[in-house]
Short mmCIF file of C-alpha atoms in Angstrom, two decimals:
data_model
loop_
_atom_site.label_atom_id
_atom_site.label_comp_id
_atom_site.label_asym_id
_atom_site.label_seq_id
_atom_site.Cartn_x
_atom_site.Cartn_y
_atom_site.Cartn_z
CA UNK A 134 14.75 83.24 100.09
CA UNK A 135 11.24 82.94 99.03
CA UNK A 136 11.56 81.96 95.32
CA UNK A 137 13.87 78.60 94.35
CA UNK A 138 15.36 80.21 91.31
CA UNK A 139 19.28 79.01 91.32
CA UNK A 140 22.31 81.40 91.00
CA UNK A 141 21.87 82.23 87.18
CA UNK A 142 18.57 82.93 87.86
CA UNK A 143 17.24 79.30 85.81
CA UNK A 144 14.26 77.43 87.48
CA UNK A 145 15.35 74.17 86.78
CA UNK A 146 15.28 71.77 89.96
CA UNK A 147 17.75 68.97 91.73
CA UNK A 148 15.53 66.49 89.50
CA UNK A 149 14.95 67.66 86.16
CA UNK A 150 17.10 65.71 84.06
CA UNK A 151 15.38 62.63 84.60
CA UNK A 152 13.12 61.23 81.95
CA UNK A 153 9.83 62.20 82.09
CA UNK A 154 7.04 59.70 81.75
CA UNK A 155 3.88 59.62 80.18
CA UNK A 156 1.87 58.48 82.46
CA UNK A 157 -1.09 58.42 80.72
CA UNK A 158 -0.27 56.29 77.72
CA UNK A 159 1.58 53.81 80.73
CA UNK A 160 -1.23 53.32 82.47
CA UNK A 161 -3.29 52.50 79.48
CA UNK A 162 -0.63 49.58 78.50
CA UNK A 163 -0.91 47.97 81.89
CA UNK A 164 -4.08 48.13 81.67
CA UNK A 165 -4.12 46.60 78.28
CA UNK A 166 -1.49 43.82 79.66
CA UNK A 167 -4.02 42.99 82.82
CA UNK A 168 -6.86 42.46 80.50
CA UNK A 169 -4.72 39.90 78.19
CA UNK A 170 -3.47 38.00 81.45
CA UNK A 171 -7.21 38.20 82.67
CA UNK A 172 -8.29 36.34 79.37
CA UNK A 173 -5.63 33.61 79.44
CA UNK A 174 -6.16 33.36 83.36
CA UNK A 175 -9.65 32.40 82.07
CA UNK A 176 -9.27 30.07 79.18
CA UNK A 177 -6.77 28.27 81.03
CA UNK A 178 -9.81 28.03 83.85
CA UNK A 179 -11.83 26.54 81.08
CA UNK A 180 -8.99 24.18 80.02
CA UNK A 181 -8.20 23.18 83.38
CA UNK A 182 -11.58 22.57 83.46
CA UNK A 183 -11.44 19.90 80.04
CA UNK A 184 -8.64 18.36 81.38
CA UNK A 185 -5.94 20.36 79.27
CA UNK A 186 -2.71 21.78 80.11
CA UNK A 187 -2.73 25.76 80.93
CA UNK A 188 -0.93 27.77 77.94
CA UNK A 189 1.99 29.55 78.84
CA UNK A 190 2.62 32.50 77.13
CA UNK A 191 0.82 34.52 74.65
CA UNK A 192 -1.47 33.15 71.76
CA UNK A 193 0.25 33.73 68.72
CA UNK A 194 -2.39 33.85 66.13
CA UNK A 195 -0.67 31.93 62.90
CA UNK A 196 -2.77 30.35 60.85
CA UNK A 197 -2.76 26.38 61.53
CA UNK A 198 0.15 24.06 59.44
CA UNK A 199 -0.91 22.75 56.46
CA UNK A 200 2.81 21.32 54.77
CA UNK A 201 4.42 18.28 55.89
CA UNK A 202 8.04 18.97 57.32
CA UNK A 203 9.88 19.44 54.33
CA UNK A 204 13.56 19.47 53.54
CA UNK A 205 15.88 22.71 53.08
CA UNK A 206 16.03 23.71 49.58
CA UNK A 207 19.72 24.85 48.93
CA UNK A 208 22.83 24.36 51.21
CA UNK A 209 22.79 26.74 54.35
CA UNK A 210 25.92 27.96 53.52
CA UNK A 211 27.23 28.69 57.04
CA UNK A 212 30.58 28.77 56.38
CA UNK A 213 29.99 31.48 53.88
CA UNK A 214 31.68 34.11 55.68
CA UNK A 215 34.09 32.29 57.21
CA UNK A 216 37.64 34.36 58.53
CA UNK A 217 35.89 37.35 56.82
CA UNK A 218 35.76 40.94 58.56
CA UNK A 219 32.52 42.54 57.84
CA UNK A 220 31.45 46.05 58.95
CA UNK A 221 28.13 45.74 61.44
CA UNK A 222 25.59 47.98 59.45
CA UNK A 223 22.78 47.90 62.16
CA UNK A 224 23.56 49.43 65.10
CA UNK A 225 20.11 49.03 66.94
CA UNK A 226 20.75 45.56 68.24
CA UNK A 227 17.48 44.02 66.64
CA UNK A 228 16.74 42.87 63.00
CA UNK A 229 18.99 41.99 60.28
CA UNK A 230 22.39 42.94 60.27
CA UNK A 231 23.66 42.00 63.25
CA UNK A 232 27.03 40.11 63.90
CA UNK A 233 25.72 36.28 63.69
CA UNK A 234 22.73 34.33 61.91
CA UNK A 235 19.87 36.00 61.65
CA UNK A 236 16.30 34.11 60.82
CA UNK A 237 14.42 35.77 58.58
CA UNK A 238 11.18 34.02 59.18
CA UNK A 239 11.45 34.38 62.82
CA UNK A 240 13.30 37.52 63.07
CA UNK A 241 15.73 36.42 65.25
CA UNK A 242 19.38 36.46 65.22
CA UNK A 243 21.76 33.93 66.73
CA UNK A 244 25.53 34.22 67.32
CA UNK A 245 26.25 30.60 66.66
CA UNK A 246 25.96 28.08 63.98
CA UNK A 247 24.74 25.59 66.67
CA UNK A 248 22.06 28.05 67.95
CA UNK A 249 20.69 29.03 64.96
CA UNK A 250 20.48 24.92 63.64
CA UNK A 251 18.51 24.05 66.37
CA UNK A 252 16.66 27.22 65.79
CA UNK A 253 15.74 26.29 61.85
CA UNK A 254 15.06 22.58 63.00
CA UNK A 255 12.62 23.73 66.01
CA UNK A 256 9.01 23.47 66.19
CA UNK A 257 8.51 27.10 66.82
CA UNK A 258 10.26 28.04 63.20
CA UNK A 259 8.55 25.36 61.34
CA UNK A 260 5.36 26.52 62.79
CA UNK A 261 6.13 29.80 61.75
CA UNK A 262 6.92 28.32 57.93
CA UNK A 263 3.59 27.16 57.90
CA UNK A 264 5.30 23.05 58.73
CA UNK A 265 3.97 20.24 60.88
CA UNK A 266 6.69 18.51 62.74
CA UNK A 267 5.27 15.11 60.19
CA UNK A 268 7.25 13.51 57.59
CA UNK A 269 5.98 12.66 54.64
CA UNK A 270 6.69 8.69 53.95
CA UNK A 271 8.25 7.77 50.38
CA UNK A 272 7.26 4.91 48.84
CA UNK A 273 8.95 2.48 46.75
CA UNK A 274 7.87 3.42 43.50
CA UNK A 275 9.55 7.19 44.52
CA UNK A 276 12.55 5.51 45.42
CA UNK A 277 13.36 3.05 42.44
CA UNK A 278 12.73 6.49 40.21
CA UNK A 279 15.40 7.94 42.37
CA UNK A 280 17.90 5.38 41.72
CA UNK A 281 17.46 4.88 38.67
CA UNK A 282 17.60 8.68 38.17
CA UNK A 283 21.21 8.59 39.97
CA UNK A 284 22.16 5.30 38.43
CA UNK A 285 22.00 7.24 34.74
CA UNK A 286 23.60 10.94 36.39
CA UNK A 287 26.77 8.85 37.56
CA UNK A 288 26.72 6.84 34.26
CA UNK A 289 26.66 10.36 32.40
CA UNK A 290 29.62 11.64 34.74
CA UNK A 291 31.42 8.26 34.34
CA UNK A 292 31.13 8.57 30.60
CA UNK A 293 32.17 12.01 30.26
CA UNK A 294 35.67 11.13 32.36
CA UNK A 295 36.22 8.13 30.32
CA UNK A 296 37.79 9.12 26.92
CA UNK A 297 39.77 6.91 24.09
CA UNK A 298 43.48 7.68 24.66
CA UNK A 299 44.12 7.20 21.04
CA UNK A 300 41.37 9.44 20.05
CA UNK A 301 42.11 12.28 21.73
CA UNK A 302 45.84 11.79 20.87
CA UNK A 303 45.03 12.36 17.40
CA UNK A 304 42.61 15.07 17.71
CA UNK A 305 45.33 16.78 19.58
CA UNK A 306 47.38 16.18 16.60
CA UNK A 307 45.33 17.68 13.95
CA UNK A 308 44.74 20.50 15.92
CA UNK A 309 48.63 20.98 16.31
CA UNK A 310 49.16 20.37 12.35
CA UNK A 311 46.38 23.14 11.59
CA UNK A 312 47.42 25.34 13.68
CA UNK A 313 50.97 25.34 12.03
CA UNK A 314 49.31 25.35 8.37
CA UNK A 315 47.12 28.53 9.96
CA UNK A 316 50.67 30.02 11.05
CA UNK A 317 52.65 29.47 8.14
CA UNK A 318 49.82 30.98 5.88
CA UNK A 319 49.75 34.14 7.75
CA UNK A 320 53.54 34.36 7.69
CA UNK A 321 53.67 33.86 3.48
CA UNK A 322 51.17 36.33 3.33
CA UNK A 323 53.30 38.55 5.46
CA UNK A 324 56.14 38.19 3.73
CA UNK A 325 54.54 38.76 0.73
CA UNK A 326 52.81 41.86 1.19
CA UNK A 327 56.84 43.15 2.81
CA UNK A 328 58.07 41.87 -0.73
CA UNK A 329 55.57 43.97 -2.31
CA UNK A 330 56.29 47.12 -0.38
CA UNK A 331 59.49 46.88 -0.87
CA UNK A 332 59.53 47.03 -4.74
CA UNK A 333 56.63 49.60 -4.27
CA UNK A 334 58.72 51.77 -2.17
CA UNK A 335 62.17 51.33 -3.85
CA UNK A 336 60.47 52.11 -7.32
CA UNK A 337 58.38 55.18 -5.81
CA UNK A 338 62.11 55.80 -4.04
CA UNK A 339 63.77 55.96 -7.94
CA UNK A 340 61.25 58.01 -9.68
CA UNK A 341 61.42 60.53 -6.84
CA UNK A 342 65.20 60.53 -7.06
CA UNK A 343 64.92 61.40 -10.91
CA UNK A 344 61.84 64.23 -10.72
CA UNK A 345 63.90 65.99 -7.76
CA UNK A 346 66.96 65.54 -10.37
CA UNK A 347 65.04 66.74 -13.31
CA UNK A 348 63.52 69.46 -11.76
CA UNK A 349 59.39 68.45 -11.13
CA UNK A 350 58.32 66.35 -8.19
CA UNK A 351 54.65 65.57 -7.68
CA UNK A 352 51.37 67.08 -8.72
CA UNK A 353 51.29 69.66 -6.37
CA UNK A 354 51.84 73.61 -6.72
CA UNK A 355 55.18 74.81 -7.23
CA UNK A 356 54.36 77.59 -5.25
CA UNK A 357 56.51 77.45 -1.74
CA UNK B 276 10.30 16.65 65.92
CA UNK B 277 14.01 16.24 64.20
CA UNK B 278 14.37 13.77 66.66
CA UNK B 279 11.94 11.83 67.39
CA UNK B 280 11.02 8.76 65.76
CA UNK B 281 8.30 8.72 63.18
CA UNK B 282 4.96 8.33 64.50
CA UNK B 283 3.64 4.97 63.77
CA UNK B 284 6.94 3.30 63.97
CA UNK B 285 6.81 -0.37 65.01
CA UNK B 286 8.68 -1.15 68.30
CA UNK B 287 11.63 -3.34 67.18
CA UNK B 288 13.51 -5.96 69.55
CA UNK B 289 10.98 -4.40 72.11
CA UNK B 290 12.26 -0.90 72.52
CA UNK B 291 12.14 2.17 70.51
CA UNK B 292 14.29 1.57 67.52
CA UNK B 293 15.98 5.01 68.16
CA UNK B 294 17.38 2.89 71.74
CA UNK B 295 19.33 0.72 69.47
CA UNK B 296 21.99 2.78 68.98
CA UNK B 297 23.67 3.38 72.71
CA UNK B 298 23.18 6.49 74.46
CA UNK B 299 26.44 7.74 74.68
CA UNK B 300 26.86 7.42 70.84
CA UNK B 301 23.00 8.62 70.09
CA UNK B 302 23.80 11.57 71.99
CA UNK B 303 26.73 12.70 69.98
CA UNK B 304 24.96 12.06 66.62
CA UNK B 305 22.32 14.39 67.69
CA UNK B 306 24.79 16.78 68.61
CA UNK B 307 26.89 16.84 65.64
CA UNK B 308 26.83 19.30 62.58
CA UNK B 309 26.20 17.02 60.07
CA UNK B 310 22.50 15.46 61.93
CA UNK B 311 21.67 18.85 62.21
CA UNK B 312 22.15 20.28 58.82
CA UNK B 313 21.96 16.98 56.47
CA UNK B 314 19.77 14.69 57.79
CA UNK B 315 16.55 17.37 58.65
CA UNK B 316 13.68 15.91 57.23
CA UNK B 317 15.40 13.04 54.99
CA UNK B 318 13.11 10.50 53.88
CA UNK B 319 13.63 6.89 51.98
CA UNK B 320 13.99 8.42 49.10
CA UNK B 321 16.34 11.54 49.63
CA UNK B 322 18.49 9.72 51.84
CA UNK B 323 19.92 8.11 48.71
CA UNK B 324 21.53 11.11 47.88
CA UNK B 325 23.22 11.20 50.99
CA UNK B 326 23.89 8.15 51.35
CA UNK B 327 25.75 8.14 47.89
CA UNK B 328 27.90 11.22 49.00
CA UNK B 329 29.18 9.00 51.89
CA UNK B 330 32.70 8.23 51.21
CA UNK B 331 33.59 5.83 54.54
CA UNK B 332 32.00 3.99 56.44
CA UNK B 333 32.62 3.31 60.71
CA UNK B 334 31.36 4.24 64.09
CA UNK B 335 33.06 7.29 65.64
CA UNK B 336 36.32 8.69 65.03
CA UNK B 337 38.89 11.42 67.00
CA UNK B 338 37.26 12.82 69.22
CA UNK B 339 34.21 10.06 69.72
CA UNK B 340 32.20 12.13 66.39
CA UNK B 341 30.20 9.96 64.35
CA UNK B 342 30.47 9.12 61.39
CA UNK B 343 28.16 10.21 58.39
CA UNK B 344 27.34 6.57 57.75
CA UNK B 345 26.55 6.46 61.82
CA UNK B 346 24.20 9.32 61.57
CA UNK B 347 22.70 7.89 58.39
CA UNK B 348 22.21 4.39 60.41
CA UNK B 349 20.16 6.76 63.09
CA UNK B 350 18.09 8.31 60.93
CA UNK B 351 17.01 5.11 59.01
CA UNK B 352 16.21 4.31 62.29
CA UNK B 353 14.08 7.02 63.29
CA UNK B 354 11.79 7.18 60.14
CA UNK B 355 11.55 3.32 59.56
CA UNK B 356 10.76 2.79 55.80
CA UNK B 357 9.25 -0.33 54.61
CA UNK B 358 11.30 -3.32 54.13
CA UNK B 359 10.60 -3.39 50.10
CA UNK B 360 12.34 -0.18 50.28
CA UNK B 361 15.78 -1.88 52.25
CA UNK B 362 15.66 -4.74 49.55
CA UNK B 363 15.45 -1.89 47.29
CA UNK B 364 18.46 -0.26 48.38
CA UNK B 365 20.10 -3.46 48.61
CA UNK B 366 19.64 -3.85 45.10
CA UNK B 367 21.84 -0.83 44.24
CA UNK B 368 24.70 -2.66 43.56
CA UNK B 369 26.93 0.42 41.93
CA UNK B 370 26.14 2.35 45.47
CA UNK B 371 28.11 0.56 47.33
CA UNK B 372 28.03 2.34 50.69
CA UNK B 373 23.99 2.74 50.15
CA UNK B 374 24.30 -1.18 49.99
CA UNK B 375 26.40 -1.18 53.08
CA UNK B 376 24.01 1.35 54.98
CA UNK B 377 21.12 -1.06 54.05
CA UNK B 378 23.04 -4.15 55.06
CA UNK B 379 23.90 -2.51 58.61
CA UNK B 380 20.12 -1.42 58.86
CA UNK B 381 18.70 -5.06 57.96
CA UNK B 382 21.12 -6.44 60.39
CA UNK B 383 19.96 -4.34 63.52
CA UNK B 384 16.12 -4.70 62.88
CA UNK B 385 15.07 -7.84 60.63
CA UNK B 386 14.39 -11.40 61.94
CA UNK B 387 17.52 -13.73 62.24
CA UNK B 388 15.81 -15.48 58.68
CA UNK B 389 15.41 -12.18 57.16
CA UNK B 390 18.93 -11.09 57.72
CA UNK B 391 20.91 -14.47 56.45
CA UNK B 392 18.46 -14.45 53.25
CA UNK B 393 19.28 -11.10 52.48
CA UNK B 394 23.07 -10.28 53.53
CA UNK B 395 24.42 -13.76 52.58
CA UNK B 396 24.01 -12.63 48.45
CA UNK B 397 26.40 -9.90 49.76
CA UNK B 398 29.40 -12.14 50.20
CA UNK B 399 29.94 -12.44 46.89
CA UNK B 400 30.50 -8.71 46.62
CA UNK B 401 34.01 -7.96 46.90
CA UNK B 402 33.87 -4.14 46.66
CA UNK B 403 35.98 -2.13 48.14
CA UNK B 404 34.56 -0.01 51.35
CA UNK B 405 36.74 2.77 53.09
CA UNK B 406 36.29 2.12 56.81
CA UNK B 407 37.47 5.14 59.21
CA UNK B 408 37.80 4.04 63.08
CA UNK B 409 39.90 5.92 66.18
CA UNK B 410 42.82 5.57 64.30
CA UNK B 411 42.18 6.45 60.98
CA UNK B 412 41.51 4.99 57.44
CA UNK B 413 41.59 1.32 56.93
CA UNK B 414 40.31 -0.47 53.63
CA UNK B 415 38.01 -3.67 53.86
CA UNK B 416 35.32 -5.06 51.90
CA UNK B 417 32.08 -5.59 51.26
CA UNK B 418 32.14 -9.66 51.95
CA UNK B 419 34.30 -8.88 55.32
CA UNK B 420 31.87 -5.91 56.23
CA UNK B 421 28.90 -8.56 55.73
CA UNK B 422 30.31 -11.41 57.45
CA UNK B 423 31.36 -9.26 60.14
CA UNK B 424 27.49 -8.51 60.54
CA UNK B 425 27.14 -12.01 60.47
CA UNK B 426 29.54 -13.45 63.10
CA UNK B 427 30.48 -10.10 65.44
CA UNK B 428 28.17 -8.54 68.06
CA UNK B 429 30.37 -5.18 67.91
CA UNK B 430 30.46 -3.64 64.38
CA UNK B 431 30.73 0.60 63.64
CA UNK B 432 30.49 0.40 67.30
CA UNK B 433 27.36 -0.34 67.96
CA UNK B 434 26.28 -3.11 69.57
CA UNK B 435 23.82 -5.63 67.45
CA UNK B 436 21.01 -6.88 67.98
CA UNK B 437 21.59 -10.76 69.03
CA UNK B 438 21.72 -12.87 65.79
CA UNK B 439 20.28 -16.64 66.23
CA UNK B 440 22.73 -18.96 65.19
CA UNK B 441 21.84 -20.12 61.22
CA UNK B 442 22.47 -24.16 62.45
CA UNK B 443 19.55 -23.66 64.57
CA UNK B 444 17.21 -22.34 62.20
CA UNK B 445 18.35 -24.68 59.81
CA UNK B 446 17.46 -27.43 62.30
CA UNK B 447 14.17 -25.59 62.93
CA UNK B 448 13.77 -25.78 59.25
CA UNK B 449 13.01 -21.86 59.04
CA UNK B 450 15.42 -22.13 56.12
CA UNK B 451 17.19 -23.98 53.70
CA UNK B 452 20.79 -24.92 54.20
CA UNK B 453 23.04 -22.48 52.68
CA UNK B 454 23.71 -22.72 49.10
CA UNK B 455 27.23 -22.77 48.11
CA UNK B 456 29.28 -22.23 45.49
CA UNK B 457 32.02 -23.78 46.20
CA UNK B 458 29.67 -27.11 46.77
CA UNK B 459 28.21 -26.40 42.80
CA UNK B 460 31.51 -26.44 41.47
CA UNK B 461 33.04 -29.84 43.25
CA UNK B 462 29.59 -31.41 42.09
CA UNK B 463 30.92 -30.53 38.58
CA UNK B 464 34.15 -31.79 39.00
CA UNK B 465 32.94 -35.35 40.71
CA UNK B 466 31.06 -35.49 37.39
CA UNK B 467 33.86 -35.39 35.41
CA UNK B 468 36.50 -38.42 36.99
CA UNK B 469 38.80 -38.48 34.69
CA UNK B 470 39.80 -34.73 35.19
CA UNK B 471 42.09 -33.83 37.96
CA UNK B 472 40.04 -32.33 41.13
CA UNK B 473 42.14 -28.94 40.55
CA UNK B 474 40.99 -28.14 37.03
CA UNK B 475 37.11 -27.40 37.80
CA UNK B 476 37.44 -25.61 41.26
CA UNK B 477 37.19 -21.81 40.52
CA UNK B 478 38.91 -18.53 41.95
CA UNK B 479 41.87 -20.65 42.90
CA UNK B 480 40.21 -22.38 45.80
CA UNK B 481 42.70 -25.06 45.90
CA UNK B 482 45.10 -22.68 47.19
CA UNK B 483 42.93 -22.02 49.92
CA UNK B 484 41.58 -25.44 50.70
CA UNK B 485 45.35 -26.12 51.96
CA UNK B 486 44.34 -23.54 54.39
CA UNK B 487 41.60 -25.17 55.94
CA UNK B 488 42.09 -24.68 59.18
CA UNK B 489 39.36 -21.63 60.39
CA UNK B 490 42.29 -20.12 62.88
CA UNK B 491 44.75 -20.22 59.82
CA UNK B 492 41.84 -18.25 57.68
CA UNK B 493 41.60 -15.79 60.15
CA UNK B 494 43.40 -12.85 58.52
CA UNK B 495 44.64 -14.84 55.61
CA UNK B 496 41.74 -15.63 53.45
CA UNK B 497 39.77 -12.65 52.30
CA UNK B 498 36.82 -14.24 50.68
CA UNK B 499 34.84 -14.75 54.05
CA UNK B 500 31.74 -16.70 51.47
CA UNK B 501 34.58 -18.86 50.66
CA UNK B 502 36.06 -19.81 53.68
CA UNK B 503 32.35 -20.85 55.23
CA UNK B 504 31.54 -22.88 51.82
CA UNK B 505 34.85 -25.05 52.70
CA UNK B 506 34.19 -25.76 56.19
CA UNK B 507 30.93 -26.88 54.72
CA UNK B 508 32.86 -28.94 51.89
CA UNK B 509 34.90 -30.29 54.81
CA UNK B 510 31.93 -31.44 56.64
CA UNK B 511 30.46 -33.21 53.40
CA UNK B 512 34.23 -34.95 52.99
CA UNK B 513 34.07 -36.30 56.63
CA UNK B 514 30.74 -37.81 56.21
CA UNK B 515 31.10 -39.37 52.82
CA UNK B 516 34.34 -40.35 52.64
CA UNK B 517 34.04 -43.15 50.04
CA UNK B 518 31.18 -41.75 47.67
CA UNK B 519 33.22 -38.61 46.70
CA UNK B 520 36.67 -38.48 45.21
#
């Protein structure tokens, strides 16, 4: 057979469903990727030169630290979702989403508590918030304020738990007796208005009676 | 780094202050949740707050964790503050587990002098402090926490720095002999001789003085101040034993 057409006649070959590559735009990444390691092969000539130690990986280009290490504002919370089931909406295996904690600053994701503390404490993350790895130093003036500002918060709390006994007995007391008052009021009125009906009604009742006896009952038409 | 020591922090008993807590122990703190979510990044002043949620003190517990008041000890460590800012703490007298925190701290890194001047006011404070150890809750006190600072080399298990005895440095004159209060109140009684000796001695220290003997304190007497001040009345007795009635 001269032609490699297969039984039904369809040109496909033995190797056609495999991916096909574009082997232009690859060649221009490696490319790309052998310049980059070309540049850092050189700077870390240079540095080896100074005296320095060779960089590793990539430069990442973030702008240098300017804020002390700083505290977290707000709990973590990572017992949030604790014995919860929760439907995984992203499906891609990157970004947010995902089963476990997930960094936003970093955008990474970690499937531990333990990972992702030592991931928020790290050098790389507080880089990334913009944080030297310094502490700022309080001094004592800062820290008498502080005292003093917790020495009046717990005298506030302490004050608000500690009531008179007697006190609130008899506030509890007059509320009790006005209440009743309020109650009984409501009830005379209640009763009174019932009395009231009830002579209305039985008097209506009586000169129906007599107009139905005497032949004319109500204003309306006698017309049926 | 979270946890490294400040930079700038003075070397203290010769090491890395950081060293003073064992290995073992150091380790574990540095492992456990609370180091790594509570203490990031505490300083002097907002280590108050934590130290004022502390509810027990003690060194490690079940399954060799630390205690908050362990990790709280460690990070004092690491970021050093200034020793106005201990007394400062020490001052605190309604915090009572901040005052303990400070106490333990003074006692691992001042000077012998520095630590009786400072923790010796503390015996007078009979608060209560909530101790947890391997085998669970125990109560003790303020005075017996501070006297065991004093007298022990093992306390929240760590081991402490040593402590130079106070007789020396009295003899070395670095400081004054210990002022007691048990010693002010006898001097007001000898001034009155018609009185009974009973009627001016305070907190019924009579009681105790029939327990004079340090073994039969041990364990009996709670008022650790106390018990030292009478050994010290006992000396005085021995030496003068016709001048004071």
């Amino acid at each position: 057979m001269a032609d490699k057409s297969g039984a039904y006649g369809s040109k496909a070959s033995d190797t056609d469903f495999r991916k096909t590559w574009d082997k232009e735009e690859y060649a221009e990444r490696a490319k790309k990727k052998d310049q980059e390691e070309k540049e850092r092969m050189q700077e870390n000539e240079e540095r080896m030169k100074q005296g320095k130690r060779p960089r590793k990986g990539r430069r990442d280009d973030l702008p240098k630290p300017t804020e002390l290490m700083k505290q977290r504002e707000g709990p973590l919370e990572l017992e949030k979702n604790l014995g919860k089931t929760m439907v995984v909406q992203n499906l891609s295996g990157k970004g947010p989403g995902q089963p476990g904690f997930h960094c936003e600053t970093c955008n990474r994701t970690y499937k531990d508590s333990v990972g992702y503390l030592d991931h928020i404490n790290s050098r790389a993350h507080l880089r990334a918030l913009g944080q030297t790895t310094k502490l700022e130093r309080s001094t004592l003036a800062q820290v008498q304020a502080r005292i003093a500002y917790l020495r009046e918060k717990t005298k506030e709390a302490s004050s608000a738990k500690a009531f008179d006994f007697k006190q609130r007995l008899a506030e509890v007391k007059a509320k009790e007796v006005a209440l009743r008052e309020q109650r009984k009021a409501v009830k005379r009125i209640e009763k009174e208005k019932a009395r009231l009906e009830l002579i209305k009604d039985t008097g209506m009742n009586e000169d129906g009676d007599m107009a139905q006896l005497m032949g004319f009952g109500g204003f309306g038409s006698s017309k049926k | 780094m979270a946890n490294t020591t400040v930079i700038g922090a003075l070397a203290i008993h010769g090491q890395n202050p950081q060293f003073l807590v064992e290995t073992v122990i150091r380790n574990r703190i540095y492992e456990s949740n609370y180091w790594k979510e509570h203490c990031f990044a505490l300083t002097a002043e907002s280590l108050i707050d934590k130290a004022i949620e502390m509810r027990y003190i003690g060194g490690v517990y079940g399954n060799q964790r630390p205690t908050q008041f362990l990790c709280l000890v460690l990070k004092l460590l690491q970021i050093q503050p200034e020793k106005e800012i201990l007394v400062e703490y020490l001052r605190a007298d309604e915090f009572k587990y901040l005052r303990a925190l400070a106490a333990f701290y003074i006692r691992m890194t001042f000077r012998a002098v520095d630590v009786y001047e400072l923790l010796e006011p503390l015996l007078k404070d009979y608060g209560k402090l909530r101790l947890r150890d391997m085998s669970g809750y125990s109560l003790t006190y303020m005075d017996e926490f501070v006297y065991s600072l004093l007298t022990e080399e093992r306390v929240c298990d760590i081991i402490l720095p040593r402590l130079a005895k106070r007789q020396v440095l009295e003899e070395n004159g670095d400081i004054g002999p210990r002022k007691s209060r048990l010693l002010d109140a006898l001097e007001e009684v000898s001034v009155l001789p018609g009185e009974k000796a009973e009627g001016g001695v305070p907190f019924g220290a009579v009681e105790r003085h029939r327990m004079l003997d340090p073994d039969m304190c041990q364990g009996v007497v709670r008022d650790r101040g106390l018990v030292q001040d009478l050994l010290s009345v006992h000396a005085v007795v021995a030496s003068r034993p016709t001048g004071w009635k």
